[in-house]
Amino acid sequence: MYKTPDGKEVFVVDAHTHLWDGSVENQANKYGKGFIECFYAYHKMGPADTIWGLEEFEKYGVDRMMEDLFVKGYDDIAILQPTYLTDFYKAGFNTTDQNSVIKKRYPDRFILNGSWDPRDGDKGLDELRRLKGEYGITGVKLYTAEWKGASHGWKLTSPESYRFLEECRKLGIVNLHIHKGPTIYPLNKDAFDVGDIDEPASEFTDLRFIVEHAGIPRIEDFCFIAAQDTNVYAGLAVVMALINLRPRYFAELMAHMLFWLGPDRLLFGSDYAIWEPKWIIDKFMAFEMPDDLKAEFNVDLSPEVKEKILGLNAARLYELDMAAHAGKIKGDTFAQRQVAHVMP
Amino acid sequence: MIDEREVWAQIGTVLDPELDRPLDALGFVESVRVDGADILIQFRLPTYWCAPNFAYMMAADLRERVGRVAGVGSVTVRLLDHFADGEITEGINAGRTFADVFAGETDGDLDDLRRTFQRKAFLVRQEQLLRALLRVGYSAERLARWRGADVRVDGAALLVRAETGGMETDEADADGEATALVAGTAWRRLDGLARTYRLYRQKRAAVGLSARDADPLFSTADGAPLTGEGVVEHLRAARTIRLNGSFNTILCTALNRITHGVEVDAEALRDETAG
């Protein structure tokens, strides 16, 4: 819960978090090492006093995560987004089962998402049914750039992928968080192209396609698609970190997002442990849209819009009853300690 | 004897196709070594995971451009610290195509991809020129009608046929002098716009669009002429593409600084019309 200086409470759903193990012991090869080091470079874009040591960053564990999200940070509930990377990490980087450890310990603090990969075929469909049965997932994180054996990625438009989309529909898995990555097959095409979201989004209008990082580095393609498909959303992880690096560009980006998608289709995410939510939310709440952009795009980052981005939008997608939820977590040790020290 | 300044001048013409900015200004060129007639260029991208297709294009362009320098025997280009550095370095210097080097992982070569990004760059540079002209005081309706013959370069200035431009002599903008009619001629002088215009014409040519005297000077990336309304729409879409390029430039140079300690001159990388 974030409290504004005038006492208003803002409910925070952190729509993008991980409990990963990128430790040297778990790295299977040079790609595993390269992957966590790349994440660490992103981490270092944050404010100087929020930077961790590499070893800590590689593997931080449950207790630190609880402190960072719910005591130091303002999160009320966090969504766990798995990234399997089983070709790079011996036990996987942060699989659904790995993430489930923290969900089991603190069930009211997390929403556990699953994942699927169309290249797994029938076995993958069975696994998706298992995830639904065991964890009751309503969302998945899809990583189209994941390496698997000789394959360097997949497209959402493939017939195999459509089988999984059909299955999601059947199982009531309605929130699809999609992340593009750097090395997708075929290599001569634009690896970051978000074009393959357009077609399934038009076909599966009952599913929500939440494009993580707002399609970075293809924001323009993403905006043009999102303007047409109202079931396409923007996950703002990484975008919001720019508030520290270059506030003016953050403002321009937000103006574009608000112009093309409107305030109801934008979701806050810290991308923990890439960044801790506290500083992002502090800066975001203090941020005001510059007048020239307000005038040009006819948009604003009013307190109401900020509230939607920080929590209301994700709560709607995940059918969270916020009042009931606030009641459930009010008494837990994290909420009590948070209330004690977060007030400005 | 090879003039190393000439080598750098050629390197300066190689652009990152995604960012549409020069490799040297981006800080991607790690070192250049001239040994007799042989040149070794080492370059490094911000992350281990930067897309191999763009890396390949940059490597190919470096090798081709530097090969133009007088007296060059061989050019070797080496990509450093990348997940596919071995394949790319080996392939480029053997003169192989991308499709050949990554056989089984592509369904063709890089030409289409290159074209896609040249079209984006074209739209952005056209936007920059159009915005500059709108600021001077020309209307979108008038600009949509300009033809190749209506514009000429004179040093750092752009000359625009006064009649076509649609600005009456007395209606010059606040910087009246900058857009003054050239005495005794039918041309209006716009100081400092020649560079923006030239950059635009380069990209226009790169996407295969002509701008001969009778051709429309402004168009969609497919060559269809713009209307006044089309200009407004075009500007909006192009602005989003431009923002994307600026955003990626910030991200890439920040990652490069963090990972490899490379500092760059942010001013040199700013796009001209950024707010």
GROMACS .gro file of N, CA and C in nm, chain A residues 40-109:
model
  210
   40TYR      N    1   2.185  -0.810  -1.493
   40TYR     CA    2   2.254  -0.728  -1.394
   40TYR      C    3   2.285  -0.589  -1.451
   41ALA      N    4   2.315  -0.583  -1.580
   41ALA     CA    5   2.340  -0.453  -1.643
   41ALA      C    6   2.213  -0.367  -1.638
   42TYR      N    7   2.098  -0.429  -1.661
   42TYR     CA    8   1.972  -0.356  -1.648
   42TYR      C    9   1.953  -0.307  -1.504
   43HIS      N   10   1.983  -0.398  -1.411
   43HIS     CA   11   1.971  -0.364  -1.269
   43HIS      C   12   2.049  -0.236  -1.237
   44LYS      N   13   2.167  -0.226  -1.295
   44LYS     CA   14   2.254  -0.112  -1.265
   44LYS      C   15   2.207   0.020  -1.326
   45MET      N   16   2.101   0.015  -1.402
   45MET     CA   17   2.041   0.140  -1.450
   45MET      C   18   1.960   0.208  -1.340
   46GLY      N   19   1.936   0.137  -1.232
   46GLY     CA   20   1.861   0.195  -1.121
   46GLY      C   21   1.946   0.296  -1.044
   47PRO      N   22   1.886   0.367  -0.947
   47PRO     CA   23   1.962   0.464  -0.866
   47PRO      C   24   2.078   0.396  -0.793
   48ALA      N   25   2.187   0.469  -0.777
   48ALA     CA   26   2.311   0.412  -0.722
   48ALA      C   27   2.289   0.343  -0.587
   49ASP      N   28   2.204   0.401  -0.503
   49ASP     CA   29   2.189   0.343  -0.368
   49ASP      C   30   2.095   0.222  -0.366
   50THR      N   31   2.054   0.175  -0.484
   50THR     CA   32   1.968   0.055  -0.487
   50THR      C   33   2.038  -0.063  -0.555
   51ILE      N   34   2.168  -0.048  -0.581
   51ILE     CA   35   2.240  -0.153  -0.656
   51ILE      C   36   2.293  -0.261  -0.562
   52TRP      N   37   2.269  -0.385  -0.600
   52TRP     CA   38   2.317  -0.499  -0.523
   52TRP      C   39   2.452  -0.546  -0.578
   53GLY      N   40   2.517  -0.636  -0.501
   53GLY     CA   41   2.633  -0.707  -0.555
   53GLY      C   42   2.585  -0.816  -0.651
   54LEU      N   43   2.670  -0.856  -0.743
   54LEU     CA   44   2.630  -0.954  -0.845
   54LEU      C   45   2.587  -1.086  -0.781
   55GLU      N   46   2.662  -1.130  -0.680
   55GLU     CA   47   2.632  -1.260  -0.620
   55GLU      C   48   2.495  -1.260  -0.554
   56GLU      N   49   2.466  -1.152  -0.486
   56GLU     CA   50   2.335  -1.136  -0.422
   56GLU      C   51   2.225  -1.136  -0.527
   57PHE      N   52   2.256  -1.069  -0.640
   57PHE     CA   53   2.159  -1.055  -0.749
   57PHE      C   54   2.131  -1.190  -0.815
   58GLU      N   55   2.234  -1.274  -0.820
   58GLU     CA   56   2.218  -1.404  -0.887
   58GLU      C   57   2.119  -1.494  -0.812
   59LYS      N   58   2.124  -1.484  -0.679
   59LYS     CA   59   2.032  -1.567  -0.600
   59LYS      C   60   2.005  -1.497  -0.468
   60TYR      N   61   1.880  -1.456  -0.447
   60TYR     CA   62   1.850  -1.374  -0.330
   60TYR      C   63   1.757  -1.442  -0.230
   61GLY      N   64   1.678  -1.536  -0.277
   61GLY     CA   65   1.596  -1.613  -0.183
   61GLY      C   66   1.469  -1.546  -0.135
   62VAL      N   67   1.388  -1.624  -0.065
   62VAL     CA   68   1.253  -1.585  -0.025
   62VAL      C   69   1.251  -1.466   0.071
   63ASP      N   70   1.337  -1.469   0.172
   63ASP     CA   71   1.327  -1.366   0.278
   63ASP      C   72   1.357  -1.227   0.226
   64ARG      N   73   1.462  -1.217   0.147
   64ARG     CA   74   1.496  -1.087   0.091
   64ARG      C   75   1.383  -1.036   0.000
   65MET      N   76   1.328  -1.128  -0.078
   65MET     CA   77   1.220  -1.089  -0.169
   65MET      C   78   1.100  -1.034  -0.093
   66MET      N   79   1.064  -1.099   0.017
   66MET     CA   80   0.950  -1.053   0.097
   66MET      C   81   0.977  -0.913   0.153
   67GLU      N   82   1.098  -0.891   0.199
   67GLU     CA   83   1.133  -0.759   0.253
   67GLU      C   84   1.125  -0.651   0.145
   68ASP      N   85   1.186  -0.681   0.030
   68ASP     CA   86   1.196  -0.581  -0.076
   68ASP      C   87   1.059  -0.544  -0.136
   69LEU      N   88   0.974  -0.647  -0.148
   69LEU     CA   89   0.844  -0.619  -0.210
   69LEU      C   90   0.743  -0.562  -0.111
   70PHE      N   91   0.738  -0.622   0.009
   70PHE     CA   92   0.622  -0.595   0.095
   70PHE      C   93   0.654  -0.513   0.220
   71VAL      N   94   0.781  -0.501   0.253
   71VAL     CA   95   0.816  -0.419   0.369
   71VAL      C   96   0.877  -0.287   0.321
   72LYS      N   97   0.991  -0.298   0.250
   72LYS     CA   98   1.053  -0.178   0.194
   72LYS      C   99   0.970  -0.121   0.080
   73GLY      N  100   0.921  -0.211  -0.005
   73GLY     CA  101   0.841  -0.169  -0.120
   73GLY      C  102   0.697  -0.146  -0.078
   74TYR      N  103   0.611  -0.114  -0.173
   74TYR     CA  104   0.472  -0.084  -0.140
   74TYR      C  105   0.378  -0.189  -0.195
   75ASP      N  106   0.433  -0.300  -0.245
   75ASP     CA  107   0.347  -0.402  -0.306
   75ASP      C  108   0.247  -0.457  -0.205
   76ASP      N  109   0.123  -0.475  -0.252
   76ASP     CA  110   0.025  -0.547  -0.172
   76ASP      C  111   0.019  -0.692  -0.217
   77ILE      N  112   0.035  -0.710  -0.347
   77ILE     CA  113   0.036  -0.845  -0.402
   77ILE      C  114   0.125  -0.843  -0.526
   78ALA      N  115   0.194  -0.953  -0.550
   78ALA     CA  116   0.287  -0.957  -0.663
   78ALA      C  117   0.256  -1.077  -0.751
   79ILE      N  118   0.271  -1.059  -0.881
   79ILE     CA  119   0.250  -1.169  -0.975
   79ILE      C  120   0.384  -1.230  -1.009
   80LEU      N  121   0.394  -1.361  -0.992
   80LEU     CA  122   0.518  -1.433  -1.022
   80LEU      C  123   0.516  -1.478  -1.167
   81GLN      N  124   0.610  -1.426  -1.244
   81GLN     CA  125   0.616  -1.458  -1.387
   81GLN      C  126   0.736  -1.549  -1.413
   82PRO      N  127   0.711  -1.675  -1.448
   82PRO     CA  128   0.824  -1.767  -1.467
   82PRO      C  129   0.901  -1.744  -1.597
   83THR      N  130   1.029  -1.772  -1.593
   83THR     CA  131   1.116  -1.773  -1.711
   83THR      C  132   1.196  -1.902  -1.699
   84TYR      N  133   1.165  -2.002  -1.779
   84TYR     CA  134   1.219  -2.137  -1.755
   84TYR      C  135   1.368  -2.147  -1.785
   85LEU      N  136   1.408  -2.115  -1.908
   85LEU     CA  137   1.549  -2.118  -1.948
   85LEU      C  138   1.621  -2.246  -1.905
   86THR      N  139   1.556  -2.357  -1.927
   86THR     CA  140   1.614  -2.485  -1.882
   86THR      C  141   1.735  -2.526  -1.967
   87ASP      N  142   1.757  -2.461  -2.081
   87ASP     CA  143   1.878  -2.489  -2.158
   87ASP      C  144   1.999  -2.413  -2.102
   88PHE      N  145   1.973  -2.310  -2.020
   88PHE     CA  146   2.081  -2.227  -1.967
   88PHE      C  147   2.111  -2.256  -1.819
   89TYR      N  148   2.010  -2.305  -1.749
   89TYR     CA  149   2.025  -2.329  -1.605
   89TYR      C  150   1.983  -2.472  -1.570
   90LYS      N  151   2.066  -2.537  -1.491
   90LYS     CA  152   2.047  -2.680  -1.464
   90LYS      C  153   1.906  -2.710  -1.411
   91ALA      N  154   1.864  -2.632  -1.312
   91ALA     CA  155   1.731  -2.658  -1.255
   91ALA      C  156   1.628  -2.558  -1.307
   92GLY      N  157   1.662  -2.484  -1.412
   92GLY     CA  158   1.574  -2.378  -1.462
   92GLY      C  159   1.605  -2.248  -1.389
   93PHE      N  160   1.569  -2.135  -1.452
   93PHE     CA  161   1.600  -2.003  -1.398
   93PHE      C  162   1.495  -1.960  -1.297
   94ASN      N  163   1.372  -1.959  -1.337
   94ASN     CA  164   1.263  -1.942  -1.240
   94ASN      C  165   1.136  -2.002  -1.301
   95THR      N  166   1.124  -2.133  -1.276
   95THR     CA  167   1.011  -2.208  -1.329
   95THR      C  168   0.890  -2.187  -1.239
   96THR      N  169   0.775  -2.232  -1.286
   96THR     CA  170   0.654  -2.222  -1.204
   96THR      C  171   0.674  -2.296  -1.072
   97ASP      N  172   0.734  -2.415  -1.081
   97ASP     CA  173   0.755  -2.492  -0.957
   97ASP      C  174   0.851  -2.420  -0.862
   98GLN      N  175   0.955  -2.359  -0.917
   98GLN     CA  176   1.047  -2.283  -0.831
   98GLN      C  177   0.975  -2.167  -0.764
   99ASN      N  178   0.895  -2.096  -0.842
   99ASN     CA  179   0.821  -1.982  -0.787
   99ASN      C  180   0.715  -2.025  -0.685
  100SER      N  181   0.666  -2.150  -0.702
  100SER     CA  182   0.556  -2.195  -0.616
  100SER      C  183   0.598  -2.203  -0.469
  101VAL      N  184   0.728  -2.213  -0.445
  101VAL     CA  185   0.778  -2.222  -0.307
  101VAL      C  186   0.732  -2.101  -0.226
  102ILE      N  187   0.749  -1.983  -0.283
  102ILE     CA  188   0.715  -1.860  -0.210
  102ILE      C  189   0.563  -1.839  -0.205
  103LYS      N  190   0.497  -1.884  -0.311
  103LYS     CA  191   0.350  -1.875  -0.315
  103LYS      C  192   0.289  -1.962  -0.204
  104LYS      N  193   0.346  -2.082  -0.186
  104LYS     CA  194   0.292  -2.172  -0.083
  104LYS      C  195   0.312  -2.114   0.057
  105ARG      N  196   0.426  -2.049   0.075
  105ARG     CA  197   0.453  -1.995   0.208
  105ARG      C  198   0.369  -1.872   0.239
  106TYR      N  199   0.346  -1.791   0.138
  106TYR     CA  200   0.270  -1.667   0.159
  106TYR      C  201   0.160  -1.655   0.054
  107PRO      N  202   0.058  -1.742   0.064
  107PRO     CA  203  -0.042  -1.752  -0.044
  107PRO      C  204  -0.116  -1.621  -0.073
  108ASP      N  205  -0.133  -1.536   0.028
  108ASP     CA  206  -0.211  -1.413   0.004
  108ASP      C  207  -0.128  -1.302  -0.058
  109ARG      N  208   0.000  -1.325  -0.071
  109ARG     CA  209   0.087  -1.219  -0.123
  109ARG      C  210   0.123  -1.238  -0.270
   0.00000   0.00000   0.00000
